[in-house]
Amino acid sequence: MRGATQAKWAACAVAVALAATACGGGGSSSGGGGADGIVSSSWGDPQNPLEPANTNEVQGGKVLDMIFRGLKRYDPKTGAATNMLAEKIETKDNQNFTITVKDGWTFSNGEKITAKSFVDAWNYGALLKNNQKNAYFFGYIDGYSKVHPESGSARANTLSGLKLVNDKTFTVKLMQKFSLWPDTLGYPAFAPLPRAFFTDHAAWVSKPIGNGPYTIDKYTKGSSMNLRKWDKYPGDDKAQNGGIDLKVYTDNNTAYTDLTAGNLDLVDDVPAAQLKNVKADLGDRYINTPAGIIQTLAFPFYVKKWDTPGGIKVRQGLSMAINRDQITGQIFQKTRTPASDWTSPVLGVDGGFKKGLCGAPCEYNAANAKKLIQEGGGIPGGRLKISYNADTGSHKEWVDAVCNSINKVMGNNKACVGAPVGTFADFRSQVSQQKLTGAWRAGWQMDYPLIQNFLQPVYYTDASSNDGKWSNKQFDGLVDKANAESDKAKAVSTFQDAERVLVAQMPVIPLWYQNGSAGHSDRITNVSLNQFSVPVYEQIKVK
Amino acid sequence: MGRYVIRRLLQMIPVFFGTTLLIFLMVNVMGDPIAGLCGERQCDPATAAQLRSEFGLDKPVWQQYLTYMGNVFTGDFGTAFNGQKVTDLMATAFPITIRLTIVALLFEIVIGISLGVVTGLRRGRPIDTTVLILTLVVISIPTFVTGLLLQLLLGVKWGIIHPSVSSQAPLNELIIPGLVVASVSLAYVTRLTRTSIAENARADYVRTAVAKGLPRRRVIIRHLLRNSLIPVVTFIGTDVGALMGGAIVTERIFNIHGVGYQLYQGILRQNSQTVVGFVTILVLVFLAANLIVDLLYAVLDPRIRYA
């Protein structure tokens, strides 16, 4: 019975295939917003497990912003750090701080929030063996080098600078004076954590419990998260809608299409390709507001030919050769603003943003540009290579445009070329391992709206994000001085003095400030983006 | 037959190891994945080192490969960077993609073969020419164009379908994406069937069958089609693997969280555990599909024997 056996084989294959269909089906589809004031919003799959001190990208940050409140909170409109869970933060010397936690706050599981909730959370975040990618946020606290040494294993389990005084109070000793430090406490890494986080970590990560205006109702990793309003939330920024349904999109173009088809209420990342149509599609439901992001062109100071006295003129010349107005207008459809300093407009004038601080070196001037570059000895190696990652964003378009602009000025269409790198990870590893010998695209997204955050981590000698290894004593000195300043206005102006060193040295070329762009359906109102270009979800109202 | 199957299964072993090793090397060549985990800033060296040892990235590649393969045989495909087990990712992604593939295959088989039979029997007539031109059009338009166009027309303009598939991805939402995935292969199936039918239509055994006075239906289905299907079955069989792996573009357009999506994410994040794991399974699917095709030959044409 040969034929029969063969038929069985075939039948078997079909059965396997059918079984596969049967096991996955079912379940209701939840397109669109639906009843009860639920807002549906686009989302991306968070790269890291959702833990406050382990989330360093915007997608995970979004969720933390909804389910956590820390000691301070940045006003979504002005960016000013105001007390949230902190009753008061006191210091006499800008190095030792006493923090008192407000009464009456609980986690959504009912647990009371005390000073210990913070101390435990911070100790966990700083400890090396917990692999928290934002551990360096605790780096200012005394004892950090013991719990998180540069190499080897930790020599202590807790930060010696953190002391629990009583249920409501704890003290913090910093390694150095840092007057603006309390203002950094609005960052999610400093959020308090409930006991459940430590006792049953796996369960917590699969469904985090926080103390913010929303609680997580359902979390399907990689595809969706349903957040619901927490009725007992004690803060004054209660959610004004019933909840938020986050839906993971593999491609922001699809999210945008879903928005235009009426299946989605909010996208917070309008794809570059759609910027031309967005006004026609959405009208005033399109939002384009400044965010705390600046994009720059960085140089390798670890390569001899870039670290020359003449190099300053070359870099200033290159900066003047870039037609920022034209590129931001044509390629970015005005979702970027030409940069004229090294901070961001979201800081505001009081916070240290100063339009035009860079002056002439950041303004397009073809004649002077060429002259300066030639006086400085020409572009090292005869050609400027700008490396960028080609996988995300529209980096190729603008790098080509920047090169075009430089080539035109130099009268040589090979003076500048783009050098694409396949993936972001590869690009970052080349940058951090100092493999790049030409320029590269760099960007800085602020952690907190402070001028210090735009300067110290990026340009201070050996700072964590000083990838070009630029080093300048005068700059370092001014930053130290600014940090020790107890008067905020004085600190800000000293930071601006440090920024003037950047004008004179041009270690990186500021290109443009990035805006956050979002679009929403006509079902919802009161939509805005905060300075981190994250929607202010709790303020959204449903019609 | 049994011995043939065993021999084929044994042949799969070196193919399996070879392909997985290649993928493993390719992912490793792309550079240090940890560097991408910390965003635009550099990971602090201690945490980076810790992560590297946790994911086994601090060991030489050959050792990583051996450990990986050792784990695979115990059913442990490792952990993705976001803390999820790769097997969990597979459990959510594969059923969705298999559903999509089945929809696509059904389109290929039902529409492709029927069109092929119709045109093959009416060679040179207007219907034949029309279908030939149509298939040419389909073949020459890239899938992402078809996908975006259908999404725009059916999803946004006419509102017949949702532009994006929900995360459960039920069968009815997969019809249009399935058609898009199938489109190019469908055209090939049509053309292959047509040629094969046209060729065999004048064969002796068909003339004999007609002369015996068999009904036309029976002649076409039992005699003509059965013999003409061998090249088509070969094509469809190899296409199963290609459809599953190649749906990346379509899955992105319609927001389907299937294999293509996970592979894309894995490559973007240079997550070797995810990429190698998924490709390993795809390789197995490909091998199995090829084996089934070869076995089906004997069903279609008893003259083909396996010793």
Coordinates of N, CA, C and O in Angstrom, one line a residue, chain A residues 45-51 54-57 60 133 219, chain B residues 37-38 81-83 269:
Chain A
D45 N 8.2 49.3 20.8 CA 8.6 48.2 21.7 C 9.8 48.7 22.6 O 10.8 49.0 22.0
P46 N 9.6 48.9 23.9 CA 10.8 49.3 24.7 C 12.0 48.4 24.6 O 11.8 47.2 24.5
Q47 N 13.1 49.0 24.5 CA 14.3 48.2 24.3 C 14.8 47.5 25.5 O 15.4 46.4 25.4
N48 N 14.5 48.0 26.7 CA 15.0 47.4 27.9 C 13.8 47.0 28.8 O 12.7 47.5 28.6
P49 N 14.0 46.1 29.8 CA 12.9 45.8 30.7 C 12.5 47.1 31.4 O 13.3 48.0 31.6
L50 N 11.2 47.3 31.7 CA 10.7 48.5 32.2 C 11.0 48.6 33.7 O 10.3 48.2 34.6
E51 N 12.2 49.2 34.0 CA 12.5 49.6 35.4 C 13.0 51.0 35.4 O 13.6 51.4 34.4
N54 N 16.5 51.7 34.5 CA 17.0 50.9 33.4 C 16.4 51.4 32.0 O 16.7 50.8 31.0
T55 N 15.6 52.5 32.1 CA 15.0 52.9 30.8 C 15.6 54.2 30.4 O 15.6 55.2 31.1
N56 N 16.2 54.1 29.2 CA 16.9 55.3 28.7 C 16.4 55.7 27.3 O 17.0 56.5 26.7
E57 N 15.3 55.2 26.9 CA 14.8 55.6 25.6 C 13.3 56.1 25.8 O 12.7 55.8 26.8
G60 N 10.0 53.5 26.6 CA 9.8 53.0 27.9 C 9.6 54.2 28.8 O 8.8 54.2 29.8
K133 N 21.0 50.6 33.3 CA 21.7 51.4 32.3 C 21.7 52.9 32.7 O 22.5 53.6 32.2
Y219 N -0.6 44.2 30.1 CA 0.7 44.5 29.4 C 1.0 43.2 28.6 O 1.3 42.2 29.1
Chain B
L37 N 22.7 49.8 23.1 CA 21.6 49.7 24.1 C 21.5 50.9 25.0 O 20.5 51.1 25.6
C38 N 22.5 51.8 24.9 CA 22.5 52.9 25.8 C 22.1 54.2 25.1 O 22.4 55.3 25.6
F81 N 17.2 41.2 24.4 CA 17.8 42.3 25.2 C 16.7 42.9 26.1 O 17.0 43.5 27.1
N82 N 15.5 42.8 25.8 CA 14.4 43.4 26.6 C 14.0 42.4 27.7 O 13.0 42.7 28.4
G83 N 14.7 41.4 27.9 CA 14.5 40.5 29.0 C 13.5 39.4 28.7 O 13.2 38.5 29.5
R269 N 18.6 45.8 16.4 CA 19.2 45.9 17.7 C 20.4 45.0 17.8 O 21.0 44.8 18.9

